[in-house]
Amino acid sequence: LSLRGNFTTGGTKVSPEASWYLPLWPTYLGQVKYTAPLTNRLLIEAGVSYERGDFVVDFQPANPKTNIAKWDRGTSWVYENQYLSYTYEQRLLSTKASVSYVTGSHSVKAGYENRIGNAIQTNPFHGDMSIRYVINNVPSSVVVVNGEAKNKQEIRFDGGAYLQDQWKLRRVTINAGGRWDHFNAGIPANDLPDVRGHAL
């Protein structure tokens, strides 16, 4: 199952073969949580979740690989192929855990949480060119791109640990605590394949 869509501004119209191809990709979020009151004063909690969030905006499958989008600025129509393609594949793993100790006048809680994952972004193009601009079908200009762009984004650590303490002394409540946070992410080095080239 797939859908056709387009996004243009200024009154530009899109022919059917130049519409976006929007296949439905599997996405889901799974969670597991564990809670254990070990005693009437001690509570342990832990949880993990895994998220897959993928989507794609692609060329129509029936279009030949040599079809380059043609945008006629004279008639405000886009023909032959769509000019924007985008694939995003995301994986995220989140974990957390905490332990709480509570008495009548004193409570303390310590915990940890973290998120790791990656996302792969791909921008394929037909013939290393995204758009051919024409004016009333007369060639005007082109948008040239450097092959099939692809990058991987990584979240290596996004979380921290905390400790909070509370004392109740008659009418006075004392709260104290501390937290440590750390974030480590980046985009590794990427290589592009040789460009295919295309005759104008």
PDB file of N, CA and C in Angstrom, residues 19 22 58 64 132 141 150 169 174 195-196:
ATOM      1  N   SER A  19       4.466  12.834  -8.776  1.00  0.00           N
ATOM      2  CA  SER A  19       4.062  12.872  -7.368  1.00  0.00           C
ATOM      3  C   SER A  19       4.995  12.004  -6.536  1.00  0.00           C
ATOM      4  N   LEU A  22       4.902   7.167  -1.574  1.00  0.00           N
ATOM      5  CA  LEU A  22       4.959   7.108  -0.111  1.00  0.00           C
ATOM      6  C   LEU A  22       4.578   5.706   0.373  1.00  0.00           C
ATOM      7  N   ASP A  58       9.788   8.681  -1.972  1.00  0.00           N
ATOM      8  CA  ASP A  58      10.580   8.104  -3.048  1.00  0.00           C
ATOM      9  C   ASP A  58      10.004   8.454  -4.412  1.00  0.00           C
ATOM     10  N   PRO A  64      11.387   5.254 -15.050  1.00  0.00           N
ATOM     11  CA  PRO A  64      12.758   4.804 -15.340  1.00  0.00           C
ATOM     12  C   PRO A  64      13.783   5.592 -14.531  1.00  0.00           C
ATOM     13  N   ARG A 132      15.377  19.645 -13.772  1.00  0.00           N
ATOM     14  CA  ARG A 132      15.646  20.390 -15.011  1.00  0.00           C
ATOM     15  C   ARG A 132      14.602  21.489 -15.104  1.00  0.00           C
ATOM     16  N   SER A 141      17.778  25.851 -16.815  1.00  0.00           N
ATOM     17  CA  SER A 141      18.869  25.548 -15.895  1.00  0.00           C
ATOM     18  C   SER A 141      18.624  24.172 -15.294  1.00  0.00           C
ATOM     19  N   LYS A 150      24.354  10.037   1.460  1.00  0.00           N
ATOM     20  CA  LYS A 150      23.973   9.140   2.546  1.00  0.00           C
ATOM     21  C   LYS A 150      24.814   9.460   3.769  1.00  0.00           C
ATOM     22  N   LEU A 169      11.535  17.308  59.043  1.00  0.00           N
ATOM     23  CA  LEU A 169      11.800  17.526  60.467  1.00  0.00           C
ATOM     24  C   LEU A 169      10.712  18.450  61.009  1.00  0.00           C
ATOM     25  N   ILE A 174      13.571  19.404  54.069  1.00  0.00           N
ATOM     26  CA  ILE A 174      14.865  19.680  53.441  1.00  0.00           C
ATOM     27  C   ILE A 174      15.003  18.788  52.203  1.00  0.00           C
ATOM     28  N   VAL A 195      29.845   9.377  -9.336  1.00  0.00           N
ATOM     29  CA  VAL A 195      28.639   9.915  -9.944  1.00  0.00           C
ATOM     30  C   VAL A 195      28.392   9.223 -11.286  1.00  0.00           C
ATOM     31  N   ARG A 196      27.127   9.108 -11.645  1.00  0.00           N
ATOM     32  CA  ARG A 196      26.769   8.424 -12.883  1.00  0.00           C
ATOM     33  C   ARG A 196      26.847   9.332 -14.090  1.00  0.00           C
TER      34      ARG A 196
END
